[in-house]
Amino acid sequence: MSPEEPLLLHFGDETDEALRLAHEAGLRAAPIERHRFPDDELRLRLPDVLPEQVVLYRSLHRPNEKLLELLLVARSAGRNGVRHLTLVAPYLAYMRQDMAFRPGEVVSQRIVGGFLAGLFDGVITVDPHLHRIDSLAEAIPVPHAIALSGAGLLADVAVARRGRPLLVGPDAESAQWVETAARRHGLDAIVCTKLRHGDREVDIALPEGAQVAGRAVVLLDDVASSGHTLARAAERLRAAGAASVDVAVTHALFAGDALEVIRAAGVGEVWSTDCIAHPSNAVHIAPMLAEALRAVLAD
């Protein structure tokens, strides 16, 4: 490949995922050297020579330090001749807080979105947590703001493992992903109602008249963090007579004891995409990302 062809940069902890994407997209790849000093400051080192088009792969779970990394890399790349910088962030943090729910609350989506827009010409992500806006470009105003979805790929796994399961969204916010997945295979789907009392305290209600007895059920959502929403939904489904309850999520955060929480609620298998590396990964998203990335780089 010519040294002027686009280059994909990545950090050492995401080498496997980045190289899969580079292979699918036909890109050269190079690691960013990273050193942590005793006082926790970071020293980063990019390749000596950079082409005009560079792609940075960084999934933004555990995001706080990674956002600083993005700032350092993007500003350095710009000073070294990069004219077009694209961020591929399969998981995109700080998109949930899209309004102030109480006086004085910081609207992080708007601030982090503006921060990313100041660093990158394009952002590609998967199933960002957007609910009161219509597009990723409203949160991150860049020329190429692309939000892909893992819902269809998770539906493929669900059908392969469970035939024709009933898809269930644990709350109203999950409806968009459940509907997308159900359409792909013509599956039945329902969406539950959630009442949240705190980060780990929720109540779940099945829709009135829901017919789940004797059926294989797959709970599908964009993200699993504490696991409590999925656990409460699984308990309701089991109580209603579901033959089995499995979970399919795009982003396998599973903080702390989340997996144990949902297993204890009666969940069988757990499937996720590799937007975040996790033992539950059942879907590679590199082909989908590569298709979008090729279109951005060609524009």
PDB file of C-alpha atoms in Angstrom:
ATOM      1  CA  MET A   1       0.000   0.000   0.000  1.00  0.00           C
ATOM      2  CA  SER A   2       1.117   3.554  -0.636  1.00  0.00           C
ATOM      3  CA  PRO A   3       2.185   5.500   2.480  1.00  0.00           C
ATOM      4  CA  GLU A   4      -0.332   8.141   1.367  1.00  0.00           C
ATOM      5  CA  GLU A   5      -3.244   5.713   1.695  1.00  0.00           C
ATOM      6  CA  PRO A   6      -5.386   6.096   4.850  1.00  0.00           C
ATOM      7  CA  LEU A   7      -3.978   4.750   8.107  1.00  0.00           C
ATOM      8  CA  LEU A   8      -5.873   3.280  11.061  1.00  0.00           C
ATOM      9  CA  LEU A   9      -4.421   4.122  14.472  1.00  0.00           C
ATOM     10  CA  HIS A  10      -5.274   2.153  17.589  1.00  0.00           C
ATOM     11  CA  PHE A  11      -4.244   1.534  21.182  1.00  0.00           C
ATOM     12  CA  GLY A  12      -2.721  -1.710  22.406  1.00  0.00           C
ATOM     13  CA  ASP A  13      -5.736  -2.790  24.443  1.00  0.00           C
ATOM     14  CA  GLU A  14      -7.906  -2.856  21.287  1.00  0.00           C
ATOM     15  CA  THR A  15      -5.439  -4.394  18.839  1.00  0.00           C
ATOM     16  CA  ASP A  16      -7.602  -7.383  17.873  1.00  0.00           C
ATOM     17  CA  GLU A  17     -10.718  -5.305  17.186  1.00  0.00           C
ATOM     18  CA  ALA A  18      -8.778  -2.625  15.294  1.00  0.00           C
ATOM     19  CA  LEU A  19      -6.937  -5.136  13.119  1.00  0.00           C
ATOM     20  CA  ARG A  20     -10.216  -6.837  12.227  1.00  0.00           C
ATOM     21  CA  LEU A  21     -11.543  -3.493  11.051  1.00  0.00           C
ATOM     22  CA  ALA A  22      -8.340  -2.664   9.167  1.00  0.00           C
ATOM     23  CA  HIS A  23      -8.503  -6.022   7.387  1.00  0.00           C
ATOM     24  CA  GLU A  24     -12.157  -5.594   6.428  1.00  0.00           C
ATOM     25  CA  ALA A  25     -11.625  -2.001   5.242  1.00  0.00           C
ATOM     26  CA  GLY A  26      -8.343  -2.677   3.461  1.00  0.00           C
ATOM     27  CA  LEU A  27      -6.370  -0.214   5.577  1.00  0.00           C
ATOM     28  CA  ARG A  28      -2.890  -0.108   6.998  1.00  0.00           C
ATOM     29  CA  ALA A  29      -2.850  -0.129  10.797  1.00  0.00           C
ATOM     30  CA  ALA A  30      -0.378   1.164  13.361  1.00  0.00           C
ATOM     31  CA  PRO A  31      -0.383   1.246  17.173  1.00  0.00           C
ATOM     32  CA  ILE A  32      -0.158   4.359  19.324  1.00  0.00           C
ATOM     33  CA  GLU A  33       2.552   3.994  21.956  1.00  0.00           C
ATOM     34  CA  ARG A  34       1.198   4.753  25.400  1.00  0.00           C
ATOM     35  CA  HIS A  35       3.111   5.279  28.638  1.00  0.00           C
ATOM     36  CA  ARG A  36       1.761   6.237  32.054  1.00  0.00           C
ATOM     37  CA  PHE A  37       4.001   8.238  34.345  1.00  0.00           C
ATOM     38  CA  PRO A  38       3.955   7.679  38.139  1.00  0.00           C
ATOM     39  CA  ASP A  39       1.777  10.790  38.547  1.00  0.00           C
ATOM     40  CA  ASP A  40      -0.788   9.321  36.077  1.00  0.00           C
ATOM     41  CA  GLU A  41       0.052  11.675  33.215  1.00  0.00           C
ATOM     42  CA  LEU A  42       0.125  10.020  29.791  1.00  0.00           C
ATOM     43  CA  ARG A  43       2.791  10.083  27.134  1.00  0.00           C
ATOM     44  CA  LEU A  44       1.535   9.103  23.667  1.00  0.00           C
ATOM     45  CA  ARG A  45       3.584   8.620  20.503  1.00  0.00           C
ATOM     46  CA  LEU A  46       2.137   8.460  16.979  1.00  0.00           C
ATOM     47  CA  PRO A  47       3.929   7.131  13.884  1.00  0.00           C
ATOM     48  CA  ASP A  48       6.617   9.488  12.589  1.00  0.00           C
ATOM     49  CA  VAL A  49       4.840  10.070   9.257  1.00  0.00           C
ATOM     50  CA  LEU A  50       1.068  10.301   8.880  1.00  0.00           C
ATOM     51  CA  PRO A  51      -1.010  10.411   5.672  1.00  0.00           C
ATOM     52  CA  GLU A  52      -3.657  13.050   5.045  1.00  0.00           C
ATOM     53  CA  GLN A  53      -6.461  10.644   5.990  1.00  0.00           C
ATOM     54  CA  VAL A  54      -6.284   8.943   9.379  1.00  0.00           C
ATOM     55  CA  VAL A  55      -8.800   6.778  11.229  1.00  0.00           C
ATOM     56  CA  LEU A  56      -8.654   6.430  15.011  1.00  0.00           C
ATOM     57  CA  TYR A  57     -10.249   3.340  16.566  1.00  0.00           C
ATOM     58  CA  ARG A  58     -11.291   3.836  20.189  1.00  0.00           C
ATOM     59  CA  SER A  59     -14.368   2.360  21.860  1.00  0.00           C
ATOM     60  CA  LEU A  60     -15.374   4.749  24.637  1.00  0.00           C
ATOM     61  CA  HIS A  61     -16.424   2.504  27.508  1.00  0.00           C
ATOM     62  CA  ARG A  62     -14.607   3.639  30.681  1.00  0.00           C
ATOM     63  CA  PRO A  63     -14.461   6.939  28.844  1.00  0.00           C
ATOM     64  CA  ASN A  64     -12.947   9.604  31.032  1.00  0.00           C
ATOM     65  CA  GLU A  65      -9.264   8.994  30.366  1.00  0.00           C
ATOM     66  CA  LYS A  66      -9.980   7.980  26.773  1.00  0.00           C
ATOM     67  CA  LEU A  67     -11.482  11.380  26.017  1.00  0.00           C
ATOM     68  CA  LEU A  68      -8.166  12.943  27.015  1.00  0.00           C
ATOM     69  CA  GLU A  69      -6.409  10.472  24.725  1.00  0.00           C
ATOM     70  CA  LEU A  70      -8.617  11.610  21.847  1.00  0.00           C
ATOM     71  CA  LEU A  71      -7.694  15.235  22.505  1.00  0.00           C
ATOM     72  CA  LEU A  72      -3.960  14.499  22.544  1.00  0.00           C
ATOM     73  CA  VAL A  73      -4.054  12.298  19.439  1.00  0.00           C
ATOM     74  CA  ALA A  74      -6.294  14.570  17.374  1.00  0.00           C
ATOM     75  CA  ARG A  75      -4.357  17.754  18.106  1.00  0.00           C
ATOM     76  CA  SER A  76      -1.042  16.038  17.425  1.00  0.00           C
ATOM     77  CA  ALA A  77      -2.314  14.489  14.188  1.00  0.00           C
ATOM     78  CA  GLY A  78      -3.491  17.880  12.967  1.00  0.00           C
ATOM     79  CA  ARG A  79      -0.044  19.370  13.551  1.00  0.00           C
ATOM     80  CA  ASN A  80       1.528  16.509  11.591  1.00  0.00           C
ATOM     81  CA  GLY A  81      -0.296  16.982   8.308  1.00  0.00           C
ATOM     82  CA  VAL A  82      -3.520  15.025   8.821  1.00  0.00           C
ATOM     83  CA  ARG A  83      -6.322  16.769   6.941  1.00  0.00           C
ATOM     84  CA  HIS A  84      -9.192  14.354   7.608  1.00  0.00           C
ATOM     85  CA  LEU A  85      -9.517  12.492  10.910  1.00  0.00           C
ATOM     86  CA  THR A  86     -12.279   9.955  11.504  1.00  0.00           C
ATOM     87  CA  LEU A  87     -13.143   8.447  14.870  1.00  0.00           C
ATOM     88  CA  VAL A  88     -14.523   4.914  14.933  1.00  0.00           C
ATOM     89  CA  ALA A  89     -16.005   4.527  18.415  1.00  0.00           C
ATOM     90  CA  PRO A  90     -18.197   1.403  18.478  1.00  0.00           C
ATOM     91  CA  TYR A  91     -19.393   2.450  21.930  1.00  0.00           C
ATOM     92  CA  LEU A  92     -19.982   6.174  22.334  1.00  0.00           C
ATOM     93  CA  ALA A  93     -20.090   7.484  25.898  1.00  0.00           C
ATOM     94  CA  TYR A  94     -22.000  10.398  27.443  1.00  0.00           C
ATOM     95  CA  MET A  95     -24.928  10.267  25.013  1.00  0.00           C
ATOM     96  CA  ARG A  96     -27.558   9.399  27.655  1.00  0.00           C
ATOM     97  CA  GLN A  97     -27.647  12.763  29.429  1.00  0.00           C
ATOM     98  CA  ASP A  98     -29.349  14.706  26.648  1.00  0.00           C
ATOM     99  CA  MET A  99     -31.273  17.115  28.855  1.00  0.00           C
ATOM    100  CA  ALA A 100     -31.190  18.538  32.377  1.00  0.00           C
ATOM    101  CA  PHE A 101     -33.600  16.482  34.481  1.00  0.00           C
ATOM    102  CA  ARG A 102     -32.955  18.681  37.531  1.00  0.00           C
ATOM    103  CA  PRO A 103     -31.816  22.308  37.760  1.00  0.00           C
ATOM    104  CA  GLY A 104     -28.060  22.614  37.416  1.00  0.00           C
ATOM    105  CA  GLU A 105     -27.451  19.233  35.791  1.00  0.00           C
ATOM    106  CA  VAL A 106     -24.782  19.214  33.083  1.00  0.00           C
ATOM    107  CA  VAL A 107     -26.088  18.090  29.672  1.00  0.00           C
ATOM    108  CA  SER A 108     -23.126  15.880  28.827  1.00  0.00           C
ATOM    109  CA  GLN A 109     -24.355  14.825  25.385  1.00  0.00           C
ATOM    110  CA  ARG A 110     -24.195  18.387  24.122  1.00  0.00           C
ATOM    111  CA  ILE A 111     -20.794  19.095  25.671  1.00  0.00           C
ATOM    112  CA  VAL A 112     -19.059  15.836  24.740  1.00  0.00           C
ATOM    113  CA  GLY A 113     -20.649  15.949  21.292  1.00  0.00           C
ATOM    114  CA  GLY A 114     -19.242  19.436  20.753  1.00  0.00           C
ATOM    115  CA  PHE A 115     -15.853  18.311  22.057  1.00  0.00           C
ATOM    116  CA  LEU A 116     -15.718  15.445  19.529  1.00  0.00           C
ATOM    117  CA  ALA A 117     -16.908  17.719  16.724  1.00  0.00           C
ATOM    118  CA  GLY A 118     -13.962  19.997  17.452  1.00  0.00           C
ATOM    119  CA  LEU A 119     -11.505  17.126  17.013  1.00  0.00           C
ATOM    120  CA  PHE A 120     -12.858  14.938  14.199  1.00  0.00           C
ATOM    121  CA  ASP A 121     -14.259  15.295  10.690  1.00  0.00           C
ATOM    122  CA  GLY A 122     -16.243  12.073  10.980  1.00  0.00           C
ATOM    123  CA  VAL A 123     -17.581   9.836  13.759  1.00  0.00           C
ATOM    124  CA  ILE A 124     -18.842   6.290  13.239  1.00  0.00           C
ATOM    125  CA  THR A 125     -20.527   4.490  16.107  1.00  0.00           C
ATOM    126  CA  VAL A 126     -23.015   1.712  16.848  1.00  0.00           C
ATOM    127  CA  ASP A 127     -26.353   2.099  18.634  1.00  0.00           C
ATOM    128  CA  PRO A 128     -25.644   5.360  20.453  1.00  0.00           C
ATOM    129  CA  HIS A 129     -28.096   6.118  23.244  1.00  0.00           C
ATOM    130  CA  LEU A 130     -30.099   8.814  21.458  1.00  0.00           C
ATOM    131  CA  HIS A 131     -33.758   9.283  22.340  1.00  0.00           C
ATOM    132  CA  ARG A 132     -34.795  12.912  22.145  1.00  0.00           C
ATOM    133  CA  ILE A 133     -32.933  13.763  18.939  1.00  0.00           C
ATOM    134  CA  ASP A 134     -33.344  12.356  15.441  1.00  0.00           C
ATOM    135  CA  SER A 135     -29.744  11.825  14.380  1.00  0.00           C
ATOM    136  CA  LEU A 136     -26.190  11.531  15.623  1.00  0.00           C
ATOM    137  CA  ALA A 137     -25.334  14.715  13.710  1.00  0.00           C
ATOM    138  CA  GLU A 138     -27.483  16.689  16.145  1.00  0.00           C
ATOM    139  CA  ALA A 139     -25.279  15.509  19.017  1.00  0.00           C
ATOM    140  CA  ILE A 140     -21.979  15.589  17.093  1.00  0.00           C
ATOM    141  CA  PRO A 141     -22.175  18.175  14.283  1.00  0.00           C
ATOM    142  CA  VAL A 142     -19.517  16.844  11.887  1.00  0.00           C
ATOM    143  CA  PRO A 143     -19.685  16.261   8.098  1.00  0.00           C
ATOM    144  CA  HIS A 144     -19.887  12.490   8.601  1.00  0.00           C
ATOM    145  CA  ALA A 145     -21.856  11.428  11.694  1.00  0.00           C
ATOM    146  CA  ILE A 146     -22.879   7.800  11.220  1.00  0.00           C
ATOM    147  CA  ALA A 147     -24.854   5.684  13.689  1.00  0.00           C
ATOM    148  CA  LEU A 148     -25.044   2.012  12.762  1.00  0.00           C
ATOM    149  CA  SER A 149     -27.073  -0.657  14.560  1.00  0.00           C
ATOM    150  CA  GLY A 150     -26.190  -4.082  15.872  1.00  0.00           C
ATOM    151  CA  ALA A 151     -29.854  -5.043  16.352  1.00  0.00           C
ATOM    152  CA  GLY A 152     -30.145  -6.936  13.075  1.00  0.00           C
ATOM    153  CA  LEU A 153     -26.955  -8.893  13.711  1.00  0.00           C
ATOM    154  CA  LEU A 154     -28.178  -9.829  17.189  1.00  0.00           C
ATOM    155  CA  ALA A 155     -31.481 -10.960  15.663  1.00  0.00           C
ATOM    156  CA  ASP A 156     -29.498 -13.279  13.398  1.00  0.00           C
ATOM    157  CA  VAL A 157     -27.904 -14.871  16.467  1.00  0.00           C
ATOM    158  CA  ALA A 158     -31.242 -15.160  18.268  1.00  0.00           C
ATOM    159  CA  VAL A 159     -32.858 -16.908  15.303  1.00  0.00           C
ATOM    160  CA  ALA A 160     -29.872 -19.234  14.850  1.00  0.00           C
ATOM    161  CA  ARG A 161     -29.976 -20.261  18.520  1.00  0.00           C
ATOM    162  CA  ARG A 162     -33.715 -20.144  19.309  1.00  0.00           C
ATOM    163  CA  GLY A 163     -35.632 -20.537  16.029  1.00  0.00           C
ATOM    164  CA  ARG A 164     -38.390 -17.928  16.124  1.00  0.00           C
ATOM    165  CA  PRO A 165     -38.214 -16.366  19.592  1.00  0.00           C
ATOM    166  CA  LEU A 166     -40.372 -13.609  20.984  1.00  0.00           C
ATOM    167  CA  LEU A 167     -38.257 -10.447  21.141  1.00  0.00           C
ATOM    168  CA  VAL A 168     -38.812  -8.299  24.209  1.00  0.00           C
ATOM    169  CA  GLY A 169     -37.593  -4.791  24.918  1.00  0.00           C
ATOM    170  CA  PRO A 170     -37.154  -4.149  28.641  1.00  0.00           C
ATOM    171  CA  ASP A 171     -38.280  -0.507  28.399  1.00  0.00           C
ATOM    172  CA  ALA A 172     -39.637   2.095  25.998  1.00  0.00           C
ATOM    173  CA  GLU A 173     -36.138   3.251  25.031  1.00  0.00           C
ATOM    174  CA  SER A 174     -35.356  -0.220  23.670  1.00  0.00           C
ATOM    175  CA  ALA A 175     -38.283  -0.136  21.223  1.00  0.00           C
ATOM    176  CA  GLN A 176     -36.215   1.130  18.278  1.00  0.00           C
ATOM    177  CA  TRP A 177     -33.776  -1.788  18.484  1.00  0.00           C
ATOM    178  CA  VAL A 178     -36.435  -4.421  19.124  1.00  0.00           C
ATOM    179  CA  GLU A 179     -38.482  -3.208  16.159  1.00  0.00           C
ATOM    180  CA  THR A 180     -35.435  -3.230  13.871  1.00  0.00           C
ATOM    181  CA  ALA A 181     -34.495  -6.755  14.922  1.00  0.00           C
ATOM    182  CA  ALA A 182     -38.066  -8.059  14.638  1.00  0.00           C
ATOM    183  CA  ARG A 183     -38.504  -6.699  11.098  1.00  0.00           C
ATOM    184  CA  ARG A 184     -35.358  -8.444   9.901  1.00  0.00           C
ATOM    185  CA  HIS A 185     -36.853 -11.889  10.501  1.00  0.00           C
ATOM    186  CA  GLY A 186     -40.578 -11.178  10.866  1.00  0.00           C
ATOM    187  CA  LEU A 187     -40.537 -11.998  14.579  1.00  0.00           C
ATOM    188  CA  ASP A 188     -43.105 -11.155  17.217  1.00  0.00           C
ATOM    189  CA  ALA A 189     -42.045  -8.410  19.597  1.00  0.00           C
ATOM    190  CA  ILE A 190     -43.293  -6.600  22.692  1.00  0.00           C
ATOM    191  CA  VAL A 191     -41.890  -3.750  24.796  1.00  0.00           C
ATOM    192  CA  CYS A 192     -42.132  -3.509  28.564  1.00  0.00           C
ATOM    193  CA  THR A 193     -42.634  -0.447  30.751  1.00  0.00           C
ATOM    194  CA  LYS A 194     -39.957   0.577  33.224  1.00  0.00           C
ATOM    195  CA  LEU A 195     -40.215   2.720  36.336  1.00  0.00           C
ATOM    196  CA  ARG A 196     -36.749   3.697  37.575  1.00  0.00           C
ATOM    197  CA  HIS A 197     -36.130   4.488  41.255  1.00  0.00           C
ATOM    198  CA  GLY A 198     -32.322   4.768  40.996  1.00  0.00           C
ATOM    199  CA  ASP A 199     -29.304   3.369  39.164  1.00  0.00           C
ATOM    200  CA  ARG A 200     -30.013  -0.121  40.520  1.00  0.00           C
ATOM    201  CA  GLU A 201     -33.679   0.021  41.506  1.00  0.00           C
ATOM    202  CA  VAL A 202     -36.275  -0.476  38.765  1.00  0.00           C
ATOM    203  CA  ASP A 203     -39.725  -1.962  38.321  1.00  0.00           C
ATOM    204  CA  ILE A 204     -40.774  -3.639  35.052  1.00  0.00           C
ATOM    205  CA  ALA A 205     -44.282  -4.326  33.768  1.00  0.00           C
ATOM    206  CA  LEU A 206     -45.156  -6.522  30.788  1.00  0.00           C
ATOM    207  CA  PRO A 207     -47.643  -5.031  28.306  1.00  0.00           C
ATOM    208  CA  GLU A 208     -51.241  -5.936  29.049  1.00  0.00           C
ATOM    209  CA  GLY A 209     -52.275  -9.169  27.351  1.00  0.00           C
ATOM    210  CA  ALA A 210     -48.719 -10.222  26.488  1.00  0.00           C
ATOM    211  CA  GLN A 211     -48.632 -13.909  25.493  1.00  0.00           C
ATOM    212  CA  VAL A 212     -45.296 -15.298  26.650  1.00  0.00           C
ATOM    213  CA  ALA A 213     -46.215 -18.636  28.231  1.00  0.00           C
ATOM    214  CA  GLY A 214     -44.285 -21.514  26.723  1.00  0.00           C
ATOM    215  CA  ARG A 215     -42.263 -19.300  24.401  1.00  0.00           C
ATOM    216  CA  ALA A 216     -38.550 -18.828  23.943  1.00  0.00           C
ATOM    217  CA  VAL A 217     -37.917 -15.167  24.748  1.00  0.00           C
ATOM    218  CA  VAL A 218     -34.943 -12.992  23.894  1.00  0.00           C
ATOM    219  CA  LEU A 219     -34.534  -9.718  25.786  1.00  0.00           C
ATOM    220  CA  LEU A 220     -32.882  -7.259  23.416  1.00  0.00           C
ATOM    221  CA  ASP A 221     -31.381  -3.868  24.276  1.00  0.00           C
ATOM    222  CA  ASP A 222     -28.593  -1.511  23.270  1.00  0.00           C
ATOM    223  CA  VAL A 223     -26.591  -1.753  26.488  1.00  0.00           C
ATOM    224  CA  ALA A 224     -26.325  -3.799  29.667  1.00  0.00           C
ATOM    225  CA  SER A 225     -24.657  -1.943  32.516  1.00  0.00           C
ATOM    226  CA  SER A 226     -25.802  -2.801  36.048  1.00  0.00           C
ATOM    227  CA  GLY A 227     -28.033  -5.595  34.717  1.00  0.00           C
ATOM    228  CA  HIS A 228     -30.941  -4.694  36.971  1.00  0.00           C
ATOM    229  CA  THR A 229     -33.355  -3.657  34.203  1.00  0.00           C
ATOM    230  CA  LEU A 230     -32.760  -6.920  32.327  1.00  0.00           C
ATOM    231  CA  ALA A 231     -33.004  -8.907  35.562  1.00  0.00           C
ATOM    232  CA  ARG A 232     -36.378  -7.454  36.531  1.00  0.00           C
ATOM    233  CA  ALA A 233     -37.686  -8.048  32.981  1.00  0.00           C
ATOM    234  CA  ALA A 234     -36.435 -11.640  33.051  1.00  0.00           C
ATOM    235  CA  GLU A 235     -38.179 -12.256  36.371  1.00  0.00           C
ATOM    236  CA  ARG A 236     -41.479 -10.940  34.990  1.00  0.00           C
ATOM    237  CA  LEU A 237     -41.141 -13.092  31.869  1.00  0.00           C
ATOM    238  CA  ARG A 238     -40.328 -16.204  33.871  1.00  0.00           C
ATOM    239  CA  ALA A 239     -43.297 -15.544  36.154  1.00  0.00           C
ATOM    240  CA  ALA A 240     -45.490 -15.259  33.052  1.00  0.00           C
ATOM    241  CA  GLY A 241     -44.416 -18.716  31.923  1.00  0.00           C
ATOM    242  CA  ALA A 242     -41.661 -18.091  29.381  1.00  0.00           C
ATOM    243  CA  ALA A 243     -39.943 -21.368  28.428  1.00  0.00           C
ATOM    244  CA  SER A 244     -36.560 -19.667  28.305  1.00  0.00           C
ATOM    245  CA  VAL A 245     -35.165 -16.149  28.590  1.00  0.00           C
ATOM    246  CA  ASP A 246     -31.913 -15.139  26.890  1.00  0.00           C
ATOM    247  CA  VAL A 247     -30.324 -11.695  26.523  1.00  0.00           C
ATOM    248  CA  ALA A 248     -28.894  -9.993  23.425  1.00  0.00           C
ATOM    249  CA  VAL A 249     -27.207  -6.594  23.754  1.00  0.00           C
ATOM    250  CA  THR A 250     -25.082  -4.413  21.515  1.00  0.00           C
ATOM    251  CA  HIS A 251     -22.850  -3.085  24.287  1.00  0.00           C
ATOM    252  CA  ALA A 252     -21.719  -5.540  26.974  1.00  0.00           C
ATOM    253  CA  LEU A 253     -20.698  -3.140  29.736  1.00  0.00           C
ATOM    254  CA  PHE A 254     -21.785  -5.527  32.538  1.00  0.00           C
ATOM    255  CA  ALA A 255     -20.376  -3.468  35.387  1.00  0.00           C
ATOM    256  CA  GLY A 256     -19.542  -5.200  38.668  1.00  0.00           C
ATOM    257  CA  ASP A 257     -21.749  -8.224  39.349  1.00  0.00           C
ATOM    258  CA  ALA A 258     -24.187  -7.505  36.490  1.00  0.00           C
ATOM    259  CA  LEU A 259     -23.832 -10.938  34.890  1.00  0.00           C
ATOM    260  CA  GLU A 260     -24.499 -12.668  38.198  1.00  0.00           C
ATOM    261  CA  VAL A 261     -27.559 -10.457  38.709  1.00  0.00           C
ATOM    262  CA  ILE A 262     -29.167 -11.419  35.413  1.00  0.00           C
ATOM    263  CA  ARG A 263     -28.225 -15.101  35.733  1.00  0.00           C
ATOM    264  CA  ALA A 264     -29.887 -15.186  39.157  1.00  0.00           C
ATOM    265  CA  ALA A 265     -33.048 -13.764  37.552  1.00  0.00           C
ATOM    266  CA  GLY A 266     -33.349 -16.771  35.246  1.00  0.00           C
ATOM    267  CA  VAL A 267     -31.459 -15.657  32.125  1.00  0.00           C
ATOM    268  CA  GLY A 268     -29.907 -18.478  30.128  1.00  0.00           C
ATOM    269  CA  GLU A 269     -27.489 -17.359  27.421  1.00  0.00           C
ATOM    270  CA  VAL A 270     -26.088 -13.861  26.876  1.00  0.00           C
ATOM    271  CA  TRP A 271     -25.042 -12.671  23.404  1.00  0.00           C
ATOM    272  CA  SER A 272     -23.385  -9.372  22.515  1.00  0.00           C
ATOM    273  CA  THR A 273     -21.532  -7.637  19.720  1.00  0.00           C
ATOM    274  CA  ASP A 274     -17.811  -6.964  20.052  1.00  0.00           C
ATOM    275  CA  CYS A 275     -18.310  -3.193  20.270  1.00  0.00           C
ATOM    276  CA  ILE A 276     -16.905  -3.885  23.741  1.00  0.00           C
ATOM    277  CA  ALA A 277     -14.699  -6.947  24.179  1.00  0.00           C
ATOM    278  CA  HIS A 278     -16.436  -9.411  26.517  1.00  0.00           C
ATOM    279  CA  PRO A 279     -16.764 -13.208  26.864  1.00  0.00           C
ATOM    280  CA  SER A 280     -20.385 -12.920  25.667  1.00  0.00           C
ATOM    281  CA  ASN A 281     -19.354 -11.546  22.238  1.00  0.00           C
ATOM    282  CA  ALA A 282     -21.197 -13.464  19.517  1.00  0.00           C
ATOM    283  CA  VAL A 283     -21.093 -10.924  16.668  1.00  0.00           C
ATOM    284  CA  HIS A 284     -18.179  -9.210  14.918  1.00  0.00           C
ATOM    285  CA  ILE A 285     -19.087  -5.690  13.827  1.00  0.00           C
ATOM    286  CA  ALA A 286     -15.961  -5.072  11.747  1.00  0.00           C
ATOM    287  CA  PRO A 287     -17.651  -5.797   8.375  1.00  0.00           C
ATOM    288  CA  MET A 288     -20.447  -3.322   9.109  1.00  0.00           C
ATOM    289  CA  LEU A 289     -18.013  -0.682  10.353  1.00  0.00           C
ATOM    290  CA  ALA A 290     -15.748  -1.190   7.341  1.00  0.00           C
ATOM    291  CA  GLU A 291     -18.551  -0.587   4.865  1.00  0.00           C
ATOM    292  CA  ALA A 292     -19.409   2.730   6.503  1.00  0.00           C
ATOM    293  CA  LEU A 293     -15.756   3.701   6.836  1.00  0.00           C
ATOM    294  CA  ARG A 294     -14.995   3.063   3.183  1.00  0.00           C
ATOM    295  CA  ALA A 295     -17.851   5.379   2.219  1.00  0.00           C
ATOM    296  CA  VAL A 296     -16.549   8.140   4.503  1.00  0.00           C
ATOM    297  CA  LEU A 297     -12.981   7.891   3.230  1.00  0.00           C
ATOM    298  CA  ALA A 298     -14.145   7.882  -0.396  1.00  0.00           C
ATOM    299  CA  ASP A 299     -16.231  11.029   0.044  1.00  0.00           C
TER     300      ASP A 299
END
